[in-house]
PDB file of C-alpha atoms and ligand atoms in Angstrom:
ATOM      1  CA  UNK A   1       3.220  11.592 -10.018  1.00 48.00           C
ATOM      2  CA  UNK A   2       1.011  13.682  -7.678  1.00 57.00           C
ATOM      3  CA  UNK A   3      -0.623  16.604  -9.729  1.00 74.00           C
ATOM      4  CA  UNK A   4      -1.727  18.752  -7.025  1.00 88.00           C
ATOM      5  CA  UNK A   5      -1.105  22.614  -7.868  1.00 91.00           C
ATOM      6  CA  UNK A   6      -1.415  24.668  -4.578  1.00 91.00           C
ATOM      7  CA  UNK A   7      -2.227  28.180  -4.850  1.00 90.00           C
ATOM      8  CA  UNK A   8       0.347  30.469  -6.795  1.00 91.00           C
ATOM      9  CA  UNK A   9       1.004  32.767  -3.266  1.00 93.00           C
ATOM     10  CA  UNK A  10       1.640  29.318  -1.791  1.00 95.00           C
ATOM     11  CA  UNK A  11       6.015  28.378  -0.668  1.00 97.00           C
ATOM     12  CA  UNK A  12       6.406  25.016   0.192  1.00 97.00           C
ATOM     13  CA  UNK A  13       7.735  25.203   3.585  1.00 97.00           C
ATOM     14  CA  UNK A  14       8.410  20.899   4.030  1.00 95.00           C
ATOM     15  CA  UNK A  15       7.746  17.870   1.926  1.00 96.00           C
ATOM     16  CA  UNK A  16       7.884  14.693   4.184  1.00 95.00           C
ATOM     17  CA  UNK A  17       7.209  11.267   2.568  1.00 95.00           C
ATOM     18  CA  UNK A  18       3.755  11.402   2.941  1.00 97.00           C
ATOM     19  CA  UNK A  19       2.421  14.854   2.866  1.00 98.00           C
ATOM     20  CA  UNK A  20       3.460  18.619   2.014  1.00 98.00           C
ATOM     21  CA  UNK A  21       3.179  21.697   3.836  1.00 98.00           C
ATOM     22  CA  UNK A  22       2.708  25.019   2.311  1.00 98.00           C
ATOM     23  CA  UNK A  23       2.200  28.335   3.642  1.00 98.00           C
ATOM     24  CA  UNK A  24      -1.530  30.174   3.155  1.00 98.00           C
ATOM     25  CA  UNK A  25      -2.232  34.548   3.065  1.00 97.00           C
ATOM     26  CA  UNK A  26      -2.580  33.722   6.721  1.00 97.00           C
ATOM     27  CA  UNK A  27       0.522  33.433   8.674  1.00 97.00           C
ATOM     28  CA  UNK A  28      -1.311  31.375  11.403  1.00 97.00           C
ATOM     29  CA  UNK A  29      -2.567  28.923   8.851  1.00 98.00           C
ATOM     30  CA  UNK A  30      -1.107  26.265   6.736  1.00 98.00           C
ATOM     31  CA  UNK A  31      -1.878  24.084   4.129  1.00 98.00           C
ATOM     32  CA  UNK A  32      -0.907  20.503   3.969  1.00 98.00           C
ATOM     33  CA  UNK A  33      -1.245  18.111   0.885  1.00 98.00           C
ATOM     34  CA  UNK A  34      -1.664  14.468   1.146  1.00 98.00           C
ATOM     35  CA  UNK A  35      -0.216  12.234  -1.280  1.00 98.00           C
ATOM     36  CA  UNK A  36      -0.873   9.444  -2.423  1.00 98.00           C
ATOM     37  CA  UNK A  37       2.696   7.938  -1.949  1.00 97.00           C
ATOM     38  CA  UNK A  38       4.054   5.236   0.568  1.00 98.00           C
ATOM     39  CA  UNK A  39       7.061   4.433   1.990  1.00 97.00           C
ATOM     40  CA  UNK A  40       7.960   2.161   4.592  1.00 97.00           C
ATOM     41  CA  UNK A  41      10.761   1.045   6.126  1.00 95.00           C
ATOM     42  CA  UNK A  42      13.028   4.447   6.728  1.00 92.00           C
ATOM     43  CA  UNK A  43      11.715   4.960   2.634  1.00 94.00           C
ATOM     44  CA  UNK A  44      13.721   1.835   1.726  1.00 96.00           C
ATOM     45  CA  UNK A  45      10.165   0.588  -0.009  1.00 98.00           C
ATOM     46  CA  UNK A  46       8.743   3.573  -2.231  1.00 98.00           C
ATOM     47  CA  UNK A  47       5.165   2.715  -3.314  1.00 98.00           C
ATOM     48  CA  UNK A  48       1.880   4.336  -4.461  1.00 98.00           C
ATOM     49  CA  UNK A  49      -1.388   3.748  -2.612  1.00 98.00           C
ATOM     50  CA  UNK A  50      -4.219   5.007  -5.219  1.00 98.00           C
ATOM     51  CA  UNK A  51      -6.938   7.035  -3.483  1.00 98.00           C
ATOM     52  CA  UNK A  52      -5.011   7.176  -0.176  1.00 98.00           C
ATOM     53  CA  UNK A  53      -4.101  11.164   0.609  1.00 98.00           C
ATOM     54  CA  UNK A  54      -8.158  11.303   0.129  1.00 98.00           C
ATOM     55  CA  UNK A  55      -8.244   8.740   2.881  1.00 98.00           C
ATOM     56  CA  UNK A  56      -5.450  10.107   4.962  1.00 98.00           C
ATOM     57  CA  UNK A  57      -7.138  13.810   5.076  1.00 98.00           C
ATOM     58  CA  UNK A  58     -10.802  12.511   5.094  1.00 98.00           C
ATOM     59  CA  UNK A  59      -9.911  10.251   8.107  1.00 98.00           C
ATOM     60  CA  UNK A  60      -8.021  12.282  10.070  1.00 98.00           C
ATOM     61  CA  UNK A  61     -10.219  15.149   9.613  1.00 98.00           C
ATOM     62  CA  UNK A  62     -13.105  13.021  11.269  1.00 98.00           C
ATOM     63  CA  UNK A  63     -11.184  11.679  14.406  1.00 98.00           C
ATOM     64  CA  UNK A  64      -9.649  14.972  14.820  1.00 98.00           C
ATOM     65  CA  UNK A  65     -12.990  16.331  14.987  1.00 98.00           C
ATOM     66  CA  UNK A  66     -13.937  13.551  17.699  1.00 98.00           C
ATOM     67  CA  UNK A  67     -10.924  13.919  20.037  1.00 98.00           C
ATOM     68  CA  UNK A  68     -11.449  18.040  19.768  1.00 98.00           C
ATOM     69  CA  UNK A  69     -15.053  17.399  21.071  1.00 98.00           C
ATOM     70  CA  UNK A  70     -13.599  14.951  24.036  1.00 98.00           C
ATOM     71  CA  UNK A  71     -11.394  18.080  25.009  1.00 98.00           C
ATOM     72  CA  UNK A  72      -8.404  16.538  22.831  1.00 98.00           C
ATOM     73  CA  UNK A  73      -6.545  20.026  20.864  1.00 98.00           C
ATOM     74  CA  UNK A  74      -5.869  19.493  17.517  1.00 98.00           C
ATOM     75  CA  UNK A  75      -3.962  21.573  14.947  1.00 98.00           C
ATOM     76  CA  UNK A  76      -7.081  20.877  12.344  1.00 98.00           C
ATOM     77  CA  UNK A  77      -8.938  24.248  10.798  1.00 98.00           C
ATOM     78  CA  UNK A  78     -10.784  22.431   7.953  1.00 98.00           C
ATOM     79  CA  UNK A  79     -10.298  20.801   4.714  1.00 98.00           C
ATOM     80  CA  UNK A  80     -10.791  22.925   1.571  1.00 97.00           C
ATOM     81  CA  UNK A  81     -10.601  19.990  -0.735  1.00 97.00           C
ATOM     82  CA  UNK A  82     -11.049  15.913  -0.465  1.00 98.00           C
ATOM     83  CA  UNK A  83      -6.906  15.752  -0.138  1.00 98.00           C
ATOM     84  CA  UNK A  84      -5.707  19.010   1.288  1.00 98.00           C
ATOM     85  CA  UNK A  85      -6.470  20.144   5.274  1.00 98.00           C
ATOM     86  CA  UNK A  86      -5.581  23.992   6.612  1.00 98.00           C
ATOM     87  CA  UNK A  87      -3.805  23.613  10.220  1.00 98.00           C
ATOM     88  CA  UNK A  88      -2.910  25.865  12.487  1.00 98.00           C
ATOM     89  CA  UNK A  89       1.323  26.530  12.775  1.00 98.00           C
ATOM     90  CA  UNK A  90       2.621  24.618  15.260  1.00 98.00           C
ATOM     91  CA  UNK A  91       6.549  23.879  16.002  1.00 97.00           C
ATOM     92  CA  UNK A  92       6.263  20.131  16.045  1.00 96.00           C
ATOM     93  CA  UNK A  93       8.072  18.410  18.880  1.00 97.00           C
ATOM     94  CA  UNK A  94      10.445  16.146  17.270  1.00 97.00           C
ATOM     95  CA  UNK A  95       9.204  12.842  19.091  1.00 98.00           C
ATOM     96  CA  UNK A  96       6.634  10.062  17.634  1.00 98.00           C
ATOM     97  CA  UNK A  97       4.503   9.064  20.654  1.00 98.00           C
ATOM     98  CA  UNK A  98       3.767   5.347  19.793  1.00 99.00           C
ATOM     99  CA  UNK A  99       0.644   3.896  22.174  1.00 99.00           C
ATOM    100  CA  UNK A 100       0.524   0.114  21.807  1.00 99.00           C
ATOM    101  CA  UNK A 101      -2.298  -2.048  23.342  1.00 99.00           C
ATOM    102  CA  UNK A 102      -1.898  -4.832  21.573  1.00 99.00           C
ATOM    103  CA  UNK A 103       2.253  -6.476  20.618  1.00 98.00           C
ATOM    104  CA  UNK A 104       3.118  -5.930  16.831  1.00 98.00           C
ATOM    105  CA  UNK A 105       5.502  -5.023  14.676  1.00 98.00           C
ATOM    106  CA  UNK A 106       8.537  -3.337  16.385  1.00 98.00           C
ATOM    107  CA  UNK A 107       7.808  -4.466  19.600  1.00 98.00           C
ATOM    108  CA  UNK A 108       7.451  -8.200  18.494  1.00 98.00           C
ATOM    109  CA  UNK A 109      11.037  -7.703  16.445  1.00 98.00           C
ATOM    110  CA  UNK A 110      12.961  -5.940  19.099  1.00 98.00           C
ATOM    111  CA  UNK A 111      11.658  -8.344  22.675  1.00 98.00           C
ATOM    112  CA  UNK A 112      10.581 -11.744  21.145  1.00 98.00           C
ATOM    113  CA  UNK A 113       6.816 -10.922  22.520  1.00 98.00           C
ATOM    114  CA  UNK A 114       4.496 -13.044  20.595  1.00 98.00           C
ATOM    115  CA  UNK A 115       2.557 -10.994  18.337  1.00 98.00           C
ATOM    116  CA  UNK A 116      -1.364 -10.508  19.636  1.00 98.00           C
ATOM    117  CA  UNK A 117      -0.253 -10.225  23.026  1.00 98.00           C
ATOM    118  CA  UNK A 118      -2.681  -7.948  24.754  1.00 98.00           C
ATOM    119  CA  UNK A 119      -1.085  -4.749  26.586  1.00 98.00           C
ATOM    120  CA  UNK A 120      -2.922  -3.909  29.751  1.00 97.00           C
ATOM    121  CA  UNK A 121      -1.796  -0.841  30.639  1.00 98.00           C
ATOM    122  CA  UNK A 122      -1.632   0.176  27.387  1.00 98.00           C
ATOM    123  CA  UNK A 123       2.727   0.476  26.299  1.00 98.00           C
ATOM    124  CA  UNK A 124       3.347   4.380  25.654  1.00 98.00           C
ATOM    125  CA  UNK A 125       7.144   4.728  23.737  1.00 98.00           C
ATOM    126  CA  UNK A 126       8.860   8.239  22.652  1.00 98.00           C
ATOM    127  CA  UNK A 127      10.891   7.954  19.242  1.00 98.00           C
ATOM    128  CA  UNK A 128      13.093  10.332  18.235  1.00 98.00           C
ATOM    129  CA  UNK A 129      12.113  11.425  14.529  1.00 97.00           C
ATOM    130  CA  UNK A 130      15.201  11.961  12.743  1.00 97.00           C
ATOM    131  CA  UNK A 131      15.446   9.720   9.299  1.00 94.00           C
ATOM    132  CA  UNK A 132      19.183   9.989   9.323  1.00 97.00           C
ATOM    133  CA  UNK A 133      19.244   7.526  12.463  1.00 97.00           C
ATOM    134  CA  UNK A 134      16.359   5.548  11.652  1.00 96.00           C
ATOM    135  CA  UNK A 135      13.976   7.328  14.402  1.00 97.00           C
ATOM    136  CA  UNK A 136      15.248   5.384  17.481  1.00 98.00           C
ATOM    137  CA  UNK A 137      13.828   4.079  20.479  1.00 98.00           C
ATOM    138  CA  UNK A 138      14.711   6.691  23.745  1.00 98.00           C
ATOM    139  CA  UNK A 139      14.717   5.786  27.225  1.00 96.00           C
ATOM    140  CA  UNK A 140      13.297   8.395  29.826  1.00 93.00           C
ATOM    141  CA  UNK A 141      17.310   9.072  30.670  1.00 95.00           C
ATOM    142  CA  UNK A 142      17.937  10.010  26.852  1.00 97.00           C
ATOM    143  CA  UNK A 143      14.778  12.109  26.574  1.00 96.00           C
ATOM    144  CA  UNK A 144      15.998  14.063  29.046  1.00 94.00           C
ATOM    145  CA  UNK A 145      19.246  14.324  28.232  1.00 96.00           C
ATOM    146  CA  UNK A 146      18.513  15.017  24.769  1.00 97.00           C
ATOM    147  CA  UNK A 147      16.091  17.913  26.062  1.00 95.00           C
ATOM    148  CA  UNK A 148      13.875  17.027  22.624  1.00 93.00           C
ATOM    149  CA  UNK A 149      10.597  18.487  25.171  1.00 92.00           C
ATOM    150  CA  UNK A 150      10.807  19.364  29.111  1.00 93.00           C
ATOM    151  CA  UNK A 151       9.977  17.170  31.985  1.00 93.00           C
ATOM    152  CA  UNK A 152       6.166  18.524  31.869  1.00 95.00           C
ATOM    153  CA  UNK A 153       5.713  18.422  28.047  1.00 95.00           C
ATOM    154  CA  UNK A 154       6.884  15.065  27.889  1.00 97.00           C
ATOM    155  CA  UNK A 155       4.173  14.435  30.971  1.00 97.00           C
ATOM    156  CA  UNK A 156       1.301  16.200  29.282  1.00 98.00           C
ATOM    157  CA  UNK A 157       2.478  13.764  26.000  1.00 98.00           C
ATOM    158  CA  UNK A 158       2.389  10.394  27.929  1.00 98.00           C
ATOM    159  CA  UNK A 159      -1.379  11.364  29.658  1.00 98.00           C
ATOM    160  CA  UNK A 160      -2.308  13.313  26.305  1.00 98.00           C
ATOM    161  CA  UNK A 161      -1.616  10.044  24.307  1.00 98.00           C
ATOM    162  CA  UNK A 162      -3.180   7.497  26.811  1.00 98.00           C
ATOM    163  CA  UNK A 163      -6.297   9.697  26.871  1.00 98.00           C
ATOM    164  CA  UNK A 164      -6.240   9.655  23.069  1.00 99.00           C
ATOM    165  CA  UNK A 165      -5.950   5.661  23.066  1.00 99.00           C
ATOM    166  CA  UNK A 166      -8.904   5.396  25.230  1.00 98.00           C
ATOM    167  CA  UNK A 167     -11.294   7.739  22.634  1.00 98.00           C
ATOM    168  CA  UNK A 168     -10.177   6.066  19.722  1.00 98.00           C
ATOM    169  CA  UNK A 169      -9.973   2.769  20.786  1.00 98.00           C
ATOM    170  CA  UNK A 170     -13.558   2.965  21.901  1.00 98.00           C
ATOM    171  CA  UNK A 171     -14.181   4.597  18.423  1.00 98.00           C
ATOM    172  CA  UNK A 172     -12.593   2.207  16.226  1.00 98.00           C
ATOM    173  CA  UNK A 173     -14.204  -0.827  18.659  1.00 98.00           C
ATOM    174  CA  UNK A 174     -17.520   0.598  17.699  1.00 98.00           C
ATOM    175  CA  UNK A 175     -16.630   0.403  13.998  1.00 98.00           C
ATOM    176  CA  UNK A 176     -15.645  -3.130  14.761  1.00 98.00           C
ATOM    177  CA  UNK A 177     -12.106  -2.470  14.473  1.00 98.00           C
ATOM    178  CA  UNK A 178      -9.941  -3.207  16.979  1.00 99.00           C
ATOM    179  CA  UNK A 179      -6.635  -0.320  17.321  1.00 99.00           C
ATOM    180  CA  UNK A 180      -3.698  -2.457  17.990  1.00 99.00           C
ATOM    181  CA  UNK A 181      -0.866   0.397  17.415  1.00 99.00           C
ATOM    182  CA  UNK A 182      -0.409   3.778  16.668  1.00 99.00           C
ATOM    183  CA  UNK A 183       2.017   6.615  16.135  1.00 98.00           C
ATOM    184  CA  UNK A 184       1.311  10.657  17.297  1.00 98.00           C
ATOM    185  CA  UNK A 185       3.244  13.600  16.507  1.00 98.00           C
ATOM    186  CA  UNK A 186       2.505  16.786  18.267  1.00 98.00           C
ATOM    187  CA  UNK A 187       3.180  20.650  18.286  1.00 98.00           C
ATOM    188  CA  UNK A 188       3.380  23.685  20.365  1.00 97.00           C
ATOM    189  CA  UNK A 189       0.914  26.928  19.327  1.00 96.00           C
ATOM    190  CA  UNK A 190       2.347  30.495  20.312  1.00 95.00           C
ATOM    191  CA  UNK A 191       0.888  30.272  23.608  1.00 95.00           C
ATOM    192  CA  UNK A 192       3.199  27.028  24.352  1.00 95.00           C
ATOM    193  CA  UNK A 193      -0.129  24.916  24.538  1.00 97.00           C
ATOM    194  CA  UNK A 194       0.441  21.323  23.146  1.00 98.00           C
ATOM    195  CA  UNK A 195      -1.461  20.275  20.042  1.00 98.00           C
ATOM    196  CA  UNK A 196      -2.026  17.090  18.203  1.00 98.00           C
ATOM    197  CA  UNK A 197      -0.784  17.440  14.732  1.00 98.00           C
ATOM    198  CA  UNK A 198       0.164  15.455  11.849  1.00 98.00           C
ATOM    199  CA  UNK A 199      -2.481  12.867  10.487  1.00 98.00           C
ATOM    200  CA  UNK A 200      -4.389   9.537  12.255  1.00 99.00           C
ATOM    201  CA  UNK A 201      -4.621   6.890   9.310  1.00 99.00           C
ATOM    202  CA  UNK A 202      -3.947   3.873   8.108  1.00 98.00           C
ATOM    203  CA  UNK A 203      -0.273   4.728   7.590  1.00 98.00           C
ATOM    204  CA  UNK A 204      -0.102   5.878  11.337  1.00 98.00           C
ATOM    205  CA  UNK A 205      -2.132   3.278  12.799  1.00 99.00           C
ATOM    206  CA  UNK A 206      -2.116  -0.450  13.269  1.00 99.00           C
ATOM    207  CA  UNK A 207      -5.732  -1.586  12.772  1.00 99.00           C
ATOM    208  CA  UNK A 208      -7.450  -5.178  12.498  1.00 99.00           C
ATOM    209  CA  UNK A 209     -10.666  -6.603  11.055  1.00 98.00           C
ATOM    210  CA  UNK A 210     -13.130  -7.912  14.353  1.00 98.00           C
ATOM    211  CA  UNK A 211     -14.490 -10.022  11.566  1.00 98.00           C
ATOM    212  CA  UNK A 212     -11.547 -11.552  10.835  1.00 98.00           C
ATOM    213  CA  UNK A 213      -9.502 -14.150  12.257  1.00 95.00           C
ATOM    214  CA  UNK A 214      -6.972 -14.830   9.907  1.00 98.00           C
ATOM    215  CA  UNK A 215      -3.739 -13.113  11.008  1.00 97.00           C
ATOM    216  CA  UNK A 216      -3.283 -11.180   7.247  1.00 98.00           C
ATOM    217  CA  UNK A 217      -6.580 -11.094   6.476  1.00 98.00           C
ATOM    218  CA  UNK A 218      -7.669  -8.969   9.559  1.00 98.00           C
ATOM    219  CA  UNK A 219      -4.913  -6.412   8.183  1.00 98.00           C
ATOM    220  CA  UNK A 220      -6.657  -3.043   7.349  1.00 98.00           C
ATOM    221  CA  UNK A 221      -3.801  -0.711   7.330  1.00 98.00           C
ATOM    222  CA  UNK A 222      -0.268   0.328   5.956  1.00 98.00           C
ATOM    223  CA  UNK A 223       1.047  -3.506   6.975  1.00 98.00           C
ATOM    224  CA  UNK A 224      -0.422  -4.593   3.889  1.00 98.00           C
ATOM    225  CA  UNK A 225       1.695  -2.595   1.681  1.00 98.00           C
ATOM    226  CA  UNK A 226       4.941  -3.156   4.318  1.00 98.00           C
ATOM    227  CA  UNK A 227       4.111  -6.809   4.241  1.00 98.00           C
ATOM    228  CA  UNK A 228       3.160  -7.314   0.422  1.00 98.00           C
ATOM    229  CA  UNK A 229      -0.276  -8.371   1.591  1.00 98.00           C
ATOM    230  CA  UNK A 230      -2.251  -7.264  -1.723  1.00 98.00           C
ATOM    231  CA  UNK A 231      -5.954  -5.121  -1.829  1.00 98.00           C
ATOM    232  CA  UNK A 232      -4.063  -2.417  -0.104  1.00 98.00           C
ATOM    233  CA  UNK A 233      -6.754   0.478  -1.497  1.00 98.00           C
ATOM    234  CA  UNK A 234      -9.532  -1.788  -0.697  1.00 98.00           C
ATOM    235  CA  UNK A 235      -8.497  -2.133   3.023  1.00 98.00           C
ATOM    236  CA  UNK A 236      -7.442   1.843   3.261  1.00 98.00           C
ATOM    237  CA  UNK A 237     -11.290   2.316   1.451  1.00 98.00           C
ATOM    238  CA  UNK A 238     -12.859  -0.088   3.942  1.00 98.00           C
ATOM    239  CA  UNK A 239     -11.841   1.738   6.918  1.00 98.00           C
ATOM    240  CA  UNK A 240     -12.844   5.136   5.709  1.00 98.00           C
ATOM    241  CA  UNK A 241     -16.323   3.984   5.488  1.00 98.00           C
ATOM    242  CA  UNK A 242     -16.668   2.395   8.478  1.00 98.00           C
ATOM    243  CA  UNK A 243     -14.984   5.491  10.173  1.00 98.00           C
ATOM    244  CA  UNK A 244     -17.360   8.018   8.210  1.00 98.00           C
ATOM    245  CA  UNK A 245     -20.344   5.989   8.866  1.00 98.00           C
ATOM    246  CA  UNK A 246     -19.599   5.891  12.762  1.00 97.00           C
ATOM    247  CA  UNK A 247     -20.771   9.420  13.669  1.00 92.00           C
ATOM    248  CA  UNK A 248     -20.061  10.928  17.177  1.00 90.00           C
TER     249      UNK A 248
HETATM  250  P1  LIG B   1       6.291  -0.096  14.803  1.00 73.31           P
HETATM  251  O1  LIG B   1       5.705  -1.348  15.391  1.00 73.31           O
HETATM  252  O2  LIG B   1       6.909  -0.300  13.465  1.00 73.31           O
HETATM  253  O3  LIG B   1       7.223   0.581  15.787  1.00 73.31           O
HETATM  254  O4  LIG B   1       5.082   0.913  14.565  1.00 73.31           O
HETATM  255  C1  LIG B   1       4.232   1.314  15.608  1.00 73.31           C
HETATM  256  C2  LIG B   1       3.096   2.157  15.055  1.00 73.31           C
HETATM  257  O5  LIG B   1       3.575   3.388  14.565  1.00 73.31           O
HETATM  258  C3  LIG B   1       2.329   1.514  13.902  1.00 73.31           C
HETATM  259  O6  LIG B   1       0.948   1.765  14.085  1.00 73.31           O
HETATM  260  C4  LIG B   1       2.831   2.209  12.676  1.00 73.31           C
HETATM  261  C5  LIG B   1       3.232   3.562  13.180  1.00 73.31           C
HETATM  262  N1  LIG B   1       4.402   4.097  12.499  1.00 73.31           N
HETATM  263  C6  LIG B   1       4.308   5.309  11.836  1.00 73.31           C
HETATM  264  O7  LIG B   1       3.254   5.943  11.791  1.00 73.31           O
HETATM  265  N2  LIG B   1       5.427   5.794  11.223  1.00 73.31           N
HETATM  266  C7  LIG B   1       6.617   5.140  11.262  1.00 73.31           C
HETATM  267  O8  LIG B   1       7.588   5.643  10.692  1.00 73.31           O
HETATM  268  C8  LIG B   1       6.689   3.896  11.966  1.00 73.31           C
HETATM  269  C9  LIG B   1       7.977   3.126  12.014  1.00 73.31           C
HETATM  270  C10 LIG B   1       5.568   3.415  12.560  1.00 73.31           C
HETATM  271  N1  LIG B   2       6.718   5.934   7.203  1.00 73.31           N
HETATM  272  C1  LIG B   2       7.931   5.278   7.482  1.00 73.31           C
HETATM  273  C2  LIG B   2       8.866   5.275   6.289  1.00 73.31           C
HETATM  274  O1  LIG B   2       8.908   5.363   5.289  1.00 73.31           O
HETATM  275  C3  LIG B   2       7.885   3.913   8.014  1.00 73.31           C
HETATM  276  C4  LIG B   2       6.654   3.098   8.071  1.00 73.31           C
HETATM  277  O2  LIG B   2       5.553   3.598   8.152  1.00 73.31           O
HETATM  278  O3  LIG B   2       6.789   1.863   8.073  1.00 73.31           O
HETATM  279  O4  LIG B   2       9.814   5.086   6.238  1.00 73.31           O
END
C-alpha cells in the first residue's frame, strides 16, 4: 500500500496504474505521484517494485532535463520530493508513440522477427491507449480516420519521437546501455504546442546491459518483472545510477 498523502487542497484528477495526478493552488501546474506498483500485461499481472516511483520520477526528471536542453519540450516543472514531479497541464493525446531500434517484445510476437534484430531506420508505431481494447496497433488509415491527432500533429509526433531516439540512444550508449524499445505519450499546452509528457523509465523503456551477453541477464528494465526474471529493484537501481552519474 502506497502511503503518500498529497497536500489537503490537492483533488485527484486520474490514477493510472502507475502514477497519480493531482491538482496544485496553481491551475497551470500539477502534481503527479509515482508508485511503486507494476502491472503488465493490460494489468493482468499486479506487482510491487520496491523503490521504483523514486526511480521512475528521479529518472525521468534527468532525461527530461537532457532532451529540454537538445530543444526537446517537456511537460516537467520540478520535483518537490524523491517520488512526486509538478508538470505543466497538458491534454494528453491519446496515442503511445513506440520507437523501436532494436526487434522485441510485441514486434517479435506479432511478425515472427527474431528478437535482436537491429532496426535501421529506427520502427516508429502509434497505439491507441484505451485499456478497454488492449491499446491496439493503428495503421496511418485508422489514425486518420479515428482523428485521435491531425495530419501535422501526428507529423510533428513521428519527427518529435525519432529526434528523441537519437538523444537518448546516444545517452543511454554512453551509460553503456544500449535502448532497444520505448514507449512516449505526449500533450498539447494552451498554445496547441506539443509536449512530451508522462515518464521515461524502466517501465517505459526496453533497455539492455552492454556488459552482458546473456539474453536475460542483459535485462535492466520492466521485462524482468513481465518475464519473472528475479533482482527486479536491483536492475531498476542499476540504471538510475548509471543515468545520474552520466551528466550532460
Ligand atoms: P511492446 O514490445 O510490448 O509493444 O512494448 C514496446 C515498448 O513500449 C517497451 O519499451 C515497453 C513499452 N510499453 C509501455 O511503456 N507501456 C505499455 O503498456 C506497453 C505494452 C509497452
Ligand atoms: N503497463 C502496461 C500494463 O499494465 C503493460 C506493460 O507495461 O507491459 O498493463
Amino acid at each position: 500500500m502506497d502511503a503518500f498523502e498529497p497536500p489537503a487542497s490537492a483533488e485527484k484528477l486520474y490514477e493510472g496504474k502507475a502514477k497519480i495526478l493531482y491538482t496544485t493552488d496553481d491551475p497551470e501546474i500539477l502534481l503527479t505521484y509515482f508508485k511503486d506498483d507494476a502491472t503488465a500485461f493490460n494489468a493482468q499481472k499486479r506487482g510491487t517494485i520496491a523503490g521504483k516511483g523514486e526511480v521512475n520520477c528521479a529518472m525521468s526528471q534527468h532525461l527530461f532535463r537532457l532532451l529540454e536542453g537538445q530543444g526537446v519540450p517537456t511537460h516537467l516543472v520540478d520535483c518537490p520530493t524523491a517520488d512526486t514531479m509538478r508538470v505543466r497541464r497538458v491534454s494528453i493525446v491519446p496515442l503511445e508513440v513506440v520507437v523501436r531500434n532494436i526487434a522485441a517484445g510485441s514486434l517479435c510476437q506479432q511478425t515472427g522477427l527474431e528478437l535482436g534484430t537491429p532496426l535501421d531506420p529506427p520502427l516508429v508505431e502509434f497505439y491507441f491507449k484505451n485499456d478497454a481494447l488492449g491499446d491496439p496497433l493503428l495503421t496511418d488509415d485508422r489514425l486518420r480516420v479515428m482523428g485521435l491527432a491531425t495530419p501535422d500533429q501526428v507529423h510533428q509526433l513521428r519527427e518529435m519521437a525519432l529526434r528523441i531516439n537519437q538523444v537518448l540512444s546516444d545517452f543511454f550508449d554512453q551509460c553503456g546501455i544500449t535502448l532497444v524499445d520505448f514507449k512516449l505519450e505526449f500533450g498539447v499546452d494552451d498554445s496547441g504546442r506539443l509536449l512530451l509528457a508522462d515518464e521515461i523509465s524502466p517501465d517505459t523503456c526496453r533497455l539492455w546491459n552492454q556488459a552482458e551477453t546473456d539474453p536475460n541477464r542483459r535485462v535492466m528494465d520492466k521485462d524482468r518483472f513481465r518475464r519473472d526474471l528475479g533482482d527486479v529493484e536491483a536492475a531498476y537501481q542499476q540504471v538510475l545510477q548509471r543515468v545520474l552519474a552520466q551528466s550532460f
